[in-house]
Short mmCIF file of C-alpha atoms in Angstrom, two decimals:
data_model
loop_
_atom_site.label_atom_id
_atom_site.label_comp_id
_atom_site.label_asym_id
_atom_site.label_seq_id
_atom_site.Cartn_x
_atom_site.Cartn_y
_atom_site.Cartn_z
CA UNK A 1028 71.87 181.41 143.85
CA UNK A 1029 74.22 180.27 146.47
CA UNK A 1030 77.82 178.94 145.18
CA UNK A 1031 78.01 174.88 144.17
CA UNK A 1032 81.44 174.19 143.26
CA UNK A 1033 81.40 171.49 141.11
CA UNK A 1034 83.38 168.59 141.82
CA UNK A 1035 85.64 166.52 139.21
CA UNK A 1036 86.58 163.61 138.97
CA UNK A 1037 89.51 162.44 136.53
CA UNK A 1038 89.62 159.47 134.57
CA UNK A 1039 92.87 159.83 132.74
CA UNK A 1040 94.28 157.32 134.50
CA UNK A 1041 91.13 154.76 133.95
CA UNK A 1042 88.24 155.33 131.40
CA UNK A 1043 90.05 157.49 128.54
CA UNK A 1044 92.93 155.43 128.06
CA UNK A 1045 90.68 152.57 128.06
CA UNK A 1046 88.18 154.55 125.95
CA UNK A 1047 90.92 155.63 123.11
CA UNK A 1048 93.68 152.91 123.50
CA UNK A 1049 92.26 149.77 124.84
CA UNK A 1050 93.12 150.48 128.10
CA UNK A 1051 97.82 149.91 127.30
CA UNK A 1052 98.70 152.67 129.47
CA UNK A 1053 101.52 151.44 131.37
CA UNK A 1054 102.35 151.72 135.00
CA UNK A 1055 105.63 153.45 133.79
CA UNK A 1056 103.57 156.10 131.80
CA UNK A 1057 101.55 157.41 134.38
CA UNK A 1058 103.82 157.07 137.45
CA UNK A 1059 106.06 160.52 137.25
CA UNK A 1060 102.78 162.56 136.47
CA UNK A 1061 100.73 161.34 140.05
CA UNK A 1062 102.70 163.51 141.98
CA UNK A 1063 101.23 166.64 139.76
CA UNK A 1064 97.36 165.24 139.79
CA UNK A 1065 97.57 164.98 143.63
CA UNK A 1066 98.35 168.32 143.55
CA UNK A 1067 95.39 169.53 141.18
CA UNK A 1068 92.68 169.03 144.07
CA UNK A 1069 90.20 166.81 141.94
CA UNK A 1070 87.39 165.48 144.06
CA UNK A 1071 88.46 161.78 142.99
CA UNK A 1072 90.78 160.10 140.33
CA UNK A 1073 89.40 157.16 138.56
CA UNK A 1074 92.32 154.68 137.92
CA UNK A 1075 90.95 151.10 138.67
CA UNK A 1076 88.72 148.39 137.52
CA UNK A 1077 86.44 147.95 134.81
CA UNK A 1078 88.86 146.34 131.86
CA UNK A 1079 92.16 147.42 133.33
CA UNK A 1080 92.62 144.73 135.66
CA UNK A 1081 92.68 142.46 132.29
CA UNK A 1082 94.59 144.45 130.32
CA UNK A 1083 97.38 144.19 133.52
CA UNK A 1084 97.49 141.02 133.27
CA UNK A 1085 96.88 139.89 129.65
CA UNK A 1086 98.77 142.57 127.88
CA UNK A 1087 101.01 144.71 129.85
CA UNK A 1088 102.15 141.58 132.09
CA UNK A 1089 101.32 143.99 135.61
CA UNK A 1090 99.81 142.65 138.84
CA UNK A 1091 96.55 145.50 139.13
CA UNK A 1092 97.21 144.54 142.68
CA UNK A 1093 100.38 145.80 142.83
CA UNK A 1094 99.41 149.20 140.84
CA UNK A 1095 96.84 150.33 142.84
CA UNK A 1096 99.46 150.34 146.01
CA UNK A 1097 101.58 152.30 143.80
CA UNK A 1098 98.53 154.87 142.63
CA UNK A 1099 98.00 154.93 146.73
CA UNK A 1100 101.28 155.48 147.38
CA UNK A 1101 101.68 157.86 144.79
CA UNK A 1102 98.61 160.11 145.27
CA UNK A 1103 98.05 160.33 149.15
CA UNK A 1104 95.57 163.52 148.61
CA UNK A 1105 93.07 162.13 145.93
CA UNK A 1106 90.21 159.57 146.55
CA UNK A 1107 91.17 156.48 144.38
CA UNK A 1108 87.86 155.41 142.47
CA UNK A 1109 87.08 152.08 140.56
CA UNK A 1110 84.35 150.74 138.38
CA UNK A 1111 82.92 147.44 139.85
CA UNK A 1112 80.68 145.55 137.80
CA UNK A 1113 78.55 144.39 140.87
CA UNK A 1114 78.06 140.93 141.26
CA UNK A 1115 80.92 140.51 137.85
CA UNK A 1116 82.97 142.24 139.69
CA UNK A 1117 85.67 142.54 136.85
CA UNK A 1118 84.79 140.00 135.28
CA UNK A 1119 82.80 138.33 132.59
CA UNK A 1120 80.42 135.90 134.66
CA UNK A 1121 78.72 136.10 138.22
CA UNK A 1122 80.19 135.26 141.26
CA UNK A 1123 79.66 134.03 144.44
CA UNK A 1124 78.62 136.54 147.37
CA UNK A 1125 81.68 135.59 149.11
CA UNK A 1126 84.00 136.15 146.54
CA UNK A 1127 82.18 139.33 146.23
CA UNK A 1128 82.99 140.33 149.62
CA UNK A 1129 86.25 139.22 149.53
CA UNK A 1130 87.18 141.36 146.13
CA UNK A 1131 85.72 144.51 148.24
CA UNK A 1132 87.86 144.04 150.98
CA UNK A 1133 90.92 143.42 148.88
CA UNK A 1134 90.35 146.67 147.19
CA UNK A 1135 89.30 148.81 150.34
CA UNK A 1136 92.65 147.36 151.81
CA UNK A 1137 94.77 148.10 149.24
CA UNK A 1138 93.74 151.78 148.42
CA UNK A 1139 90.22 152.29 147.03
CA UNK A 1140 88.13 155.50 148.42
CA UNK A 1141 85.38 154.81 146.19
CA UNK A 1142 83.32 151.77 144.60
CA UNK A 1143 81.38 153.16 140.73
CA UNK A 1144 78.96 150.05 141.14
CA UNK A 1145 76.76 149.06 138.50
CA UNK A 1146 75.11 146.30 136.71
CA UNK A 1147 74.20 145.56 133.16
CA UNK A 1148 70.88 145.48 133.18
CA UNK A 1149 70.06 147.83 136.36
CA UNK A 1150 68.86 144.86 138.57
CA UNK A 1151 69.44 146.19 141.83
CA UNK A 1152 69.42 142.27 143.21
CA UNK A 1153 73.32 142.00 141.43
CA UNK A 1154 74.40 144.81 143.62
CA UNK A 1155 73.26 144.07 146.94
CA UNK A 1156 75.97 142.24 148.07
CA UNK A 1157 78.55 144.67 146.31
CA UNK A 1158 77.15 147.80 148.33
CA UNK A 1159 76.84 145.66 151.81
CA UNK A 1160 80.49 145.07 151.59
CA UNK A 1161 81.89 148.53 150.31
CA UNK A 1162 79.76 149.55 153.55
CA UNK A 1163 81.08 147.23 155.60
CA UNK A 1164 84.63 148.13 154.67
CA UNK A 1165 84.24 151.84 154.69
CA UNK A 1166 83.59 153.02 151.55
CA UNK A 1167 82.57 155.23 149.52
CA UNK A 1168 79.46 153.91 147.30
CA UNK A 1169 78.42 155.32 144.36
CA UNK A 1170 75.55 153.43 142.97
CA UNK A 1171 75.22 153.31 139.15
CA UNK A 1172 72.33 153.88 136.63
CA UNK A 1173 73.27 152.57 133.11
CA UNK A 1174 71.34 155.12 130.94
CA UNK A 1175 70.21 153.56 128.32
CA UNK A 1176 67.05 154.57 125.62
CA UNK A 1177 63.74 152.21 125.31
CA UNK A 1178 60.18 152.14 125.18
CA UNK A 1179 60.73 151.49 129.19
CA UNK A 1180 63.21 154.07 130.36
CA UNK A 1181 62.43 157.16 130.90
CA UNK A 1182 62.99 159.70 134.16
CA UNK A 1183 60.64 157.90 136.34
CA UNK A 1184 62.33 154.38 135.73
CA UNK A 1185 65.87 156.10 136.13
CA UNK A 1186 64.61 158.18 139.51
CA UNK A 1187 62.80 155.08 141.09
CA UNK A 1188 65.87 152.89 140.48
CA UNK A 1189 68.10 155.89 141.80
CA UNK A 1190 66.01 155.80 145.00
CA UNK A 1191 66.23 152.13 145.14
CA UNK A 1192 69.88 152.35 145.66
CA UNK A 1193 69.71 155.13 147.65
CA UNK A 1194 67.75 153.06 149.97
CA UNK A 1195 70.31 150.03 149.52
CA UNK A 1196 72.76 152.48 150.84
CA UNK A 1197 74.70 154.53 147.94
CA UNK A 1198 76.05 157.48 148.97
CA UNK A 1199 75.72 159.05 145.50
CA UNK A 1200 74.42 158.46 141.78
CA UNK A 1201 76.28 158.25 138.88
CA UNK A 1202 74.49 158.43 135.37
CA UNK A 1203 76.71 156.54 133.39
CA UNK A 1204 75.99 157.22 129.59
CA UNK A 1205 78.40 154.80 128.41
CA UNK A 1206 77.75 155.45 124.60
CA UNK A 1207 77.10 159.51 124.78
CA UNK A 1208 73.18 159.13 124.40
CA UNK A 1209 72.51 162.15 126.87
CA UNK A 1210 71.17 165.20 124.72
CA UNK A 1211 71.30 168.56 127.27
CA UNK A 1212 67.39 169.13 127.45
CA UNK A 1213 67.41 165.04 128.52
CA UNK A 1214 70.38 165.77 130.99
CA UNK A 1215 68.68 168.70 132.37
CA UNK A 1216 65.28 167.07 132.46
CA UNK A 1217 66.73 163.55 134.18
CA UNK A 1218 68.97 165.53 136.79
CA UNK A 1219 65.99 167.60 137.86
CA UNK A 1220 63.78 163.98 138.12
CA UNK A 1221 67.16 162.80 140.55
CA UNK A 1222 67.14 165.59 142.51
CA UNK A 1223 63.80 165.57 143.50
CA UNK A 1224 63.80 162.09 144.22
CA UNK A 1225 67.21 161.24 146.17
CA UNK A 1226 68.67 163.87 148.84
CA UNK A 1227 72.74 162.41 147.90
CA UNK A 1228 75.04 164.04 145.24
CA UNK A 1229 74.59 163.53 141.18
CA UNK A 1230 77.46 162.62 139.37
CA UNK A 1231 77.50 162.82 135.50
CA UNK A 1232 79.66 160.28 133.47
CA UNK A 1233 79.11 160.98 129.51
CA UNK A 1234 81.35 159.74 126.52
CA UNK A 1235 82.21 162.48 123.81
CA UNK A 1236 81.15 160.00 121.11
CA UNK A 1237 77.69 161.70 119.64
CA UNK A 1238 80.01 164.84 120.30
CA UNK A 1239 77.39 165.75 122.83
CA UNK A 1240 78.60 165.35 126.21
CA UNK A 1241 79.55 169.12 127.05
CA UNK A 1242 76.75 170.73 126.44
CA UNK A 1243 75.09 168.01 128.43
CA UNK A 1244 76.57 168.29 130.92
CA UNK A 1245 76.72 171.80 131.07
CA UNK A 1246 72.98 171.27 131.31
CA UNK A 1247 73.19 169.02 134.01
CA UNK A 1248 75.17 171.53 135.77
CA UNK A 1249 72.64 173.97 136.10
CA UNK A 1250 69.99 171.46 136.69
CA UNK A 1251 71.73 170.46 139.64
CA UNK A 1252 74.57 167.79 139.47
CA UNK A 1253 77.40 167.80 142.29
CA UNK A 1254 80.34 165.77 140.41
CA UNK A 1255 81.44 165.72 136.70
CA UNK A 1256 83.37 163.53 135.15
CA UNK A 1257 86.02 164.76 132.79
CA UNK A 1258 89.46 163.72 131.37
CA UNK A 1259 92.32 165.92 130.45
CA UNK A 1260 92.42 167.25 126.88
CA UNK A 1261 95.25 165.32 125.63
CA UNK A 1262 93.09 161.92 125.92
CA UNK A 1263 89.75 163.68 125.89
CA UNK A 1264 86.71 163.84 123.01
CA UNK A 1265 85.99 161.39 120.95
CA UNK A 1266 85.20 157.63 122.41
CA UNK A 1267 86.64 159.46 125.89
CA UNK A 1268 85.26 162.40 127.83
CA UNK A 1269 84.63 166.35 127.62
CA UNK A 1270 88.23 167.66 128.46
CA UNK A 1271 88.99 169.09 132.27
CA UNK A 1272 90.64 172.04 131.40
CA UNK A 1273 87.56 173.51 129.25
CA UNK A 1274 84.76 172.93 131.32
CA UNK A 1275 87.25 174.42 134.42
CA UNK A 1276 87.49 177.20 132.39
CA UNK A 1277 84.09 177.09 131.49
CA UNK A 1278 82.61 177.57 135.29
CA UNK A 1279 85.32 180.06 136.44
CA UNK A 1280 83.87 183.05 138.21
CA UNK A 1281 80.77 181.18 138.17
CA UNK A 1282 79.02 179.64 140.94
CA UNK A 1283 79.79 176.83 139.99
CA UNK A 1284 83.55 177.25 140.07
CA UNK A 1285 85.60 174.55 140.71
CA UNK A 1286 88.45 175.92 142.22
CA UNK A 1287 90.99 173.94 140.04
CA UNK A 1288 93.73 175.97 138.88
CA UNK A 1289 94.74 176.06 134.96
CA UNK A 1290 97.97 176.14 135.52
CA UNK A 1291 99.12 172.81 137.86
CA UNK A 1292 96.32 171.30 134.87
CA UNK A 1293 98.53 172.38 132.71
CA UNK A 1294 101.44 170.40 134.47
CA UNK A 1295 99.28 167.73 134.13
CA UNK A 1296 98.23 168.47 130.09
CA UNK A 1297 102.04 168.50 128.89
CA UNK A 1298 102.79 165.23 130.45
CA UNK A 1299 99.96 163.48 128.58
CA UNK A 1300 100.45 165.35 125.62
CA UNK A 1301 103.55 163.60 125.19
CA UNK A 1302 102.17 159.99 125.78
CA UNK A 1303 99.38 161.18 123.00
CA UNK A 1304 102.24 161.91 120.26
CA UNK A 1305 104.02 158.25 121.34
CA UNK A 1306 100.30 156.88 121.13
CA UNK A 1307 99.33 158.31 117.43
CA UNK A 1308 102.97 157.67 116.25
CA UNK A 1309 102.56 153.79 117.62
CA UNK A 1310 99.04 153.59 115.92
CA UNK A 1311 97.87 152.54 119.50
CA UNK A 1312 95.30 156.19 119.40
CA UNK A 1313 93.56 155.52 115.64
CA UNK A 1314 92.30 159.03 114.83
CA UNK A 1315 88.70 157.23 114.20
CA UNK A 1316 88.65 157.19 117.95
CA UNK A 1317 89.17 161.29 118.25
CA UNK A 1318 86.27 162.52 115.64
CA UNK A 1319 82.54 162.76 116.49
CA UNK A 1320 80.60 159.72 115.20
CA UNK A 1321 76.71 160.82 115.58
CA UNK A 1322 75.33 157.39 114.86
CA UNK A 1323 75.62 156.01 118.02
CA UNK A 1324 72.66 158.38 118.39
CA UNK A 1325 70.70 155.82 116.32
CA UNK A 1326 71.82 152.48 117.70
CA UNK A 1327 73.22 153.09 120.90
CA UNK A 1328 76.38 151.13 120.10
CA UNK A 1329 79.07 152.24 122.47
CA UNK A 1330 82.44 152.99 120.84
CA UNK A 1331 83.94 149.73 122.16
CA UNK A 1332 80.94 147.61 120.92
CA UNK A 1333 81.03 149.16 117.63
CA UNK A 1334 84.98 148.55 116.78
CA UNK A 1335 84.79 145.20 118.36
CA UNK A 1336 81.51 144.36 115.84
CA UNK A 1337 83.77 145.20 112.99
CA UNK A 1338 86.20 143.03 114.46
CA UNK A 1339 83.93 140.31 114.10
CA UNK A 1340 82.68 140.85 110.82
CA UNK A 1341 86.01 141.17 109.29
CA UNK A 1342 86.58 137.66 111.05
CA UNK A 1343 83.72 135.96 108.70
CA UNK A 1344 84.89 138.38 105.51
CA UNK A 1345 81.69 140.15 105.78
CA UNK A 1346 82.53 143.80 106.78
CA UNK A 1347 80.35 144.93 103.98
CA UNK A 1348 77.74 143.87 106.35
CA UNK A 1349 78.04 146.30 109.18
CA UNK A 1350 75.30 148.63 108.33
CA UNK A 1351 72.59 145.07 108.25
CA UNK A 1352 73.97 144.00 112.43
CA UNK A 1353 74.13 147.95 113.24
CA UNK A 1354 70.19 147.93 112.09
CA UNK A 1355 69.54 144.32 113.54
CA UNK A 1356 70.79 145.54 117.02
CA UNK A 1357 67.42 147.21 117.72
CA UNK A 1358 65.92 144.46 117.19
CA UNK A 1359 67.87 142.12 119.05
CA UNK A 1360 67.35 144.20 121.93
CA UNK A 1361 63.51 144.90 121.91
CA UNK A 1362 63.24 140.71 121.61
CA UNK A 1363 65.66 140.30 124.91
CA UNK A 1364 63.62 142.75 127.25
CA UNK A 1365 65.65 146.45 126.01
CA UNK A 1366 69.04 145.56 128.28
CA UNK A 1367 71.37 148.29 128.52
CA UNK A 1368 74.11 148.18 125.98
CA UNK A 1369 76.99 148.10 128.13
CA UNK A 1370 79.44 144.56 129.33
CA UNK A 1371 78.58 142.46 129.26
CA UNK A 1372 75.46 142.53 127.64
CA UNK A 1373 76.60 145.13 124.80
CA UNK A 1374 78.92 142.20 123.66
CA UNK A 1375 76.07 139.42 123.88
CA UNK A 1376 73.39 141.67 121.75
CA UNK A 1377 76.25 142.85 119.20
CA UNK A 1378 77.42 139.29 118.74
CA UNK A 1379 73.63 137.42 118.35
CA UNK A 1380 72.93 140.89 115.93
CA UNK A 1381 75.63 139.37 114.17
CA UNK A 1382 75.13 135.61 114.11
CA UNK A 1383 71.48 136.94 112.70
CA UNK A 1384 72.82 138.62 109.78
CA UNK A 1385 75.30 135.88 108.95
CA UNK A 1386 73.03 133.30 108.71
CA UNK A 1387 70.29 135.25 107.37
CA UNK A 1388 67.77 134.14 109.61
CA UNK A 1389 66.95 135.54 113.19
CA UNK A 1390 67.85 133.31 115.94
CA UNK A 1391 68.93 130.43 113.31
CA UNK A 1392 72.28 130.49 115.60
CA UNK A 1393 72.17 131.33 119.08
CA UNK A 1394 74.78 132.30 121.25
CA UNK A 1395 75.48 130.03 124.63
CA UNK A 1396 75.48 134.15 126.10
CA UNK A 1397 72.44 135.29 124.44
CA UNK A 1398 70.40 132.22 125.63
CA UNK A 1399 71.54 132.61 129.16
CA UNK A 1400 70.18 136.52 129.13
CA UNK A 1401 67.14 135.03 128.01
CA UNK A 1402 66.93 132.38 130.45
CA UNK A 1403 67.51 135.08 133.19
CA UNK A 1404 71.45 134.09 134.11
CA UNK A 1405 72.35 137.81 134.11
CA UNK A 1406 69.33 138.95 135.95
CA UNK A 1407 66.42 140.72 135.57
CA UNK A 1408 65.60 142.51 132.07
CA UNK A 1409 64.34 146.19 132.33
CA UNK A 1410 60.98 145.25 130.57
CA UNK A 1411 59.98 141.05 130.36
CA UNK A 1412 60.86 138.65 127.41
CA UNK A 1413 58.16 137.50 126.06
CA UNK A 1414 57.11 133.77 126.80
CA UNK A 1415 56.63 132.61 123.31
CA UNK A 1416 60.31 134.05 122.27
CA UNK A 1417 61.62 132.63 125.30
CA UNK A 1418 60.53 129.65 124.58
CA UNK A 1419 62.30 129.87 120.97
CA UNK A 1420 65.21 130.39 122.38
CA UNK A 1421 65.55 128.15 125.23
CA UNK A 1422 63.23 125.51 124.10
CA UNK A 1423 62.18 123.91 127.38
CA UNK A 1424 64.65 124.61 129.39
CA UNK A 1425 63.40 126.26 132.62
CA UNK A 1426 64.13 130.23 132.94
CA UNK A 1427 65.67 132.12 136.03
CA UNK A 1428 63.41 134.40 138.33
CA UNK A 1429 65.67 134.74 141.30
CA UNK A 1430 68.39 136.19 141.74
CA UNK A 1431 71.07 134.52 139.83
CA UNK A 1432 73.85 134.55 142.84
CA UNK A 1433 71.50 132.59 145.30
CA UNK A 1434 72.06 129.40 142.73
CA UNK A 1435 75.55 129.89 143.01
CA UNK A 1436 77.82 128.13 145.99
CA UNK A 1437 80.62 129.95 147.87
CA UNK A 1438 83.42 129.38 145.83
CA UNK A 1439 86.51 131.68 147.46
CA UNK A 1440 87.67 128.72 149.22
CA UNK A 1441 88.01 126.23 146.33
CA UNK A 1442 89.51 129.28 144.44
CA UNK A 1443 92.50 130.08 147.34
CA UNK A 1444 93.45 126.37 146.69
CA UNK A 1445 93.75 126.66 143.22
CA UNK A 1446 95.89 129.66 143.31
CA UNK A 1447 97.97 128.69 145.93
CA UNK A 1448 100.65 127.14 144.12
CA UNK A 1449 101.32 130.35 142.18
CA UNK A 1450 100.69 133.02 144.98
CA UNK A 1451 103.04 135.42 146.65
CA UNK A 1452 100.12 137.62 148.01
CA UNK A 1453 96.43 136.82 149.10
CA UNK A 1454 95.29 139.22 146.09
CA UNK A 1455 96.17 136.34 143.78
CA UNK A 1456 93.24 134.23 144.66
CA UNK A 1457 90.96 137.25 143.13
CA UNK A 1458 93.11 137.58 140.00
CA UNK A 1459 92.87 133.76 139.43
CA UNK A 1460 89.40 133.96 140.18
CA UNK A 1461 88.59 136.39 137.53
CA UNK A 1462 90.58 135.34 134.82
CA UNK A 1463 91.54 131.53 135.27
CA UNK A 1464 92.85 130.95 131.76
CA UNK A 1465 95.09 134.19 131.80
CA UNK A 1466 96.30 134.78 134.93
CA UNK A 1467 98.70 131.37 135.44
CA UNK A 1468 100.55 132.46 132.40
CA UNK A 1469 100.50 135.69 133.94
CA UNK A 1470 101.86 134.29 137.17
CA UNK A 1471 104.49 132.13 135.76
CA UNK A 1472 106.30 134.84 134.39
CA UNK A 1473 106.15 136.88 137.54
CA UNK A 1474 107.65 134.11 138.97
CA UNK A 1475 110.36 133.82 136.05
CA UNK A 1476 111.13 137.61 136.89
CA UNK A 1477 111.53 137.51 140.85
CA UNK A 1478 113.16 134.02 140.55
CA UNK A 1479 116.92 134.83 141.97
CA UNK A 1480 116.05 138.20 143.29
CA UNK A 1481 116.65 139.10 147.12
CA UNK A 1482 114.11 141.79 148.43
CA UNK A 1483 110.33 142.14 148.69
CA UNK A 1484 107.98 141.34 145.46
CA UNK A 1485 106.37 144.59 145.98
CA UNK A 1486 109.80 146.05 145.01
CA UNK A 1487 110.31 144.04 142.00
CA UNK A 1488 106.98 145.19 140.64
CA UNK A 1489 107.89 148.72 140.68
CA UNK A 1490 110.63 148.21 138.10
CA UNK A 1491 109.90 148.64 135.04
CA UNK A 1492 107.58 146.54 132.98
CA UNK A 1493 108.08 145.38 129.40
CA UNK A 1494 105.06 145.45 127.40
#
C-alpha cells in the first residue's frame, strides 16, 4: 500500500488534564514545556475549550482569553484546536446565533486553527451556525459524531450524519468516544462505513477507560483513519487517552509512520512526568482515575459522569446505592429518545437516574433539565420520545420541534452592556456570557490585581497565578 502517515494530535494540554485532574493545570505548568511540543511536529495541539474555560475562571482565577494568546504566542508551529459545544458553545445552555458568531470570531482572532464541534445529541440543526462562522472566519472545522450505543446507532446512522456535516461544510470527522465504548472490530467496521461515505480525513478520539482504546484505534488505523488522538504517557490511560509515545513507536517503519521523533517526545515526557509526581503527591491525580474500569462497557457512563454520580449520592448518604442509578441509567435513556451520554446530557440522565432511585419511583421527581430534553429544549433526540411519556413528564405543556435557537433573541448586545462595567477587553462580554454567576467574582479580583499597576493587562496576566 502506499505510505499514510498518521497524523496526531495532542491533548495534554486540554482533554487529559481535564480527563485525570478536573481540568487544574495551570498556565504556569504548561508554559516552559510549549516551546518543546512546537518542536515535536504534531498535526494539532488540543489546549482550549470544552471545561477549561470554567475551570480558568472558577478555580485557577485565569482569563482563558488571555491563555490562549499565550499558547499562540508560545507555539507558533502547531495548529491550536478547541472543543466547541455547538450552539453551548462552552457552556451549559443554548445561545443565541449571534453570540455564536461572535464566540467564533473571538477565538479565530485570538489563536484557534481548529473548531472540534459537536452537539449532545448529534442534531446537526445546533451546529449550523457554529460551522457557518468557523467558515466565515477561516477555520478549520472538524465536525463531531458523539458515538454513542442504542437500538438506533449503528454505522449507517453514524455515516449519514458524517455526510450531513460534510455537506454543512466540515472539513473532517472526528469520532468522539467520550466514554471508551469503541471495541477494534467496531472501530474498524465504522471507519470503513466513513470512508466510503465522506471523501475528508477521519480523526479518532477514544478514552482509555474500558482499557480499549489502543487496539481500537490501531484498528481504525488500518481501516483507514487520517488523525489520532493521543496524550503523552505521563497523563495518558485511564479516564485520558492511549499514550503518544507508544502508538509512535507502534507505526515506526510502518506505513503509517508518523514521523515524530522519540526523543524531542521524550523532552516533552520528563516535563510532565514531573507535574504527574506533584499531581499524585497533591491527591489532585486519584489512582482510580489511572486503572482500567470495564464497566463503562455496560452503562456507557463516561469517567466524569460516573465520579460526579457518586458525588451526588454521597450528597443524600446513599452511596450504597450506586450500583441501583448505574442500572437505572439504561433506562432513563431508552425513555428520553437514547441521547448520547456526553454534557450536557450525560449530567441530566445521571442526575434523573438518580432522583429515580432516591425516591423509589420513576419520574416521581423530575429534573427542571430532564423535562426540558423531553420537551425538545436541547434539540432533537436520536430516536423520538414517546407521546404518552412525554406527556408524563411535561404534562401539557407544549414540546419543541424546531430548532431550539430560532426561539431564542439576539442577546450579544444586552450581554456587552452587562459586562461593560467590569471589562478591560471585548473577550469579557463572552466570559460573562457563559458564566454570569462566576465570572464577576472572577473579574473583581482581576481588577484587585492590576489595580495600581502601570503597563498593559496582557502583561499582568502572564505573571504568575495563585491557585
Amino acid at each position: 500500500m502506499a505510505k499514510k502517515p498518521i497524523k496526531i494530535t495532542e491533548v495534554v494540554l486540554r482533554d487529559a488534564h481535564q480527563s485525570l485532574l478536573a481540568t487544574r493545570m495551570t498556565m504556569d505548568e504548561m508554559r516552559p514545556i510549549l516551546p518543546a511540543i512546537d518542536e515535536v511536529g504534531y498535526y494539532s495541539a488540543e489546549c482550549w475549550g470544552g471545561a477549561t474555560f470554567d475551570a480558568c475562571i472558577r478555580f485557577l482565577d485565569e482569563d482563558p482569553w488571555e491563555r490562549l494568546r499565550i499558547l499562540r504566542k508560545e507555539m507558533p508551529n502547531t495548529k491550536l484546536q478547541m472543543l466547541f459545544r455547538g450552539q453551548n458553545m462552552l457552556g451549559y445552555r443554548h445561545y443565541a446565533d449571534d453570540a455564536v458568531e461572535y464566540f467564533v470570531q473571538k477565538s479565530v482572532a485570538n489563536g484557534i486553527d481548529i473548531l472540534r464541534i459537536f452537539d449532545a445529541l448529534n442534531d446537526p440543526r445546533n451546529l449550523e451556525t457554529a460551522i457557518k462562522a468557523s467558515i466565515k472566519e477561516g477555520a478549520h472545522v472538524q465536525g463531531c459524531i458523539s458515538y454513542t450505543l442504542s437500538p438506533v446507532h449503528n454505522n449507517e446512522y453514524f455515516a449519514n450524519y458524517a455526510k450531513t456535516l460534510e455537506e454543512m461544510g466540515a472539513n473532517s470527522i472526528c469520532i468522539k468516544d467520550m466514554a471508551g465504548l469503541l471495541t477494534p472490530y467496531s472501530t474498524e467496521e465504522l471507519v470503513h462505513s466513513l470512508k466510503e461515505t465522506v471523501s475528508i480525513p477521519i480523526d479518532i478520539h477514544s478514552h482509555y477507560t474500558s482499557g480499549l482504546a489502543s487496539m481500537s484505534i490501531l484498528k481504525g488505523i488500518e481501516a483507514g483513519a487520517d488523525i489520532v488522538d493521543t496524550a503523552i504517557s505521563p497523563l495518558a490511560l485511564g479516564t485520558s487517552h492511549m499514550a503518544t509515545e507508544s502508538l509512535v513507536a507502534a507505526l515506526q517503519g510502518t506505513d503509517y509512520d508518523t514521523g515524530l521523533d522519540l526523543k524531542k517526545l521524550n523532552v516533552v515526557r520528563e516535563y510532565f512526568n514531573g507535574l504527574r509526581e506533584k499531581y499524585l503527591a497533591s491527591g489532585q491525580i486519584s489512582p482510580k482515575m489511572l486503572g482500567v474500569d470495564a464497566n463503562t462497557l455496560l452503562y456507557q457512563v463516561p469517567g466524569g459522569m460516573l465520579s460526579n454520580l457518586l458525588g451526588q449520592l454521597k450528597e443524600a448518604g446513599k452511596e450504597d446505592k450506586l450500583e441501583d442509578v448505574l442500572k437505572e441509567i439504561p433506562n432513563v435513556r431508552k425513555d428520553s429518545g437514547y441521547p448520547p451520554l456526553v454534557t450536557p446530557t450525560s449530567q441530566i440522565v445521571g442526575t434523573q437516574a438518580v432522583l429515580n432511585v432516591l425516591m423509589n419511583s420513576p419520574y416521581k421527581m423530575v429534573s427542571k433539565e430532564f423535562k426540558g430534553l423531553v420537551r425538545g429544549d436541547y434539540g432533537k433526540t436520536p430516536a423520538p420520545i414517546s407521546d404518552e411519556f412525554a406527556e408524563k413528564i411535561l404534562k401539557g405543556e407544549e414540546r419543541i420541534t424546531c430548532r431550539p435557537a430560532d426561539l431564542l433573541e439576539p442577546e450579544m448586545d444586552k450581554l456587552k452592556k452587562e459586562a461593560e462595567k467590569y471589562a478591560i477587553q471585548e473577550e469579557d462580554a463572552l466570559t460573562y456570557a457563559m458564566f454570569p454567576q462566576v465570572a464577576p467574582k472572577f473579574f473583581e479580583k482581576r481588577a484587585q490585581k492590576l489595580a495600581g499597576v502601570d503597563g498593559d493587562h496582557v502583561d499582568m496576566a502572564n505573571k504568575s497565578h495563585p491557585v
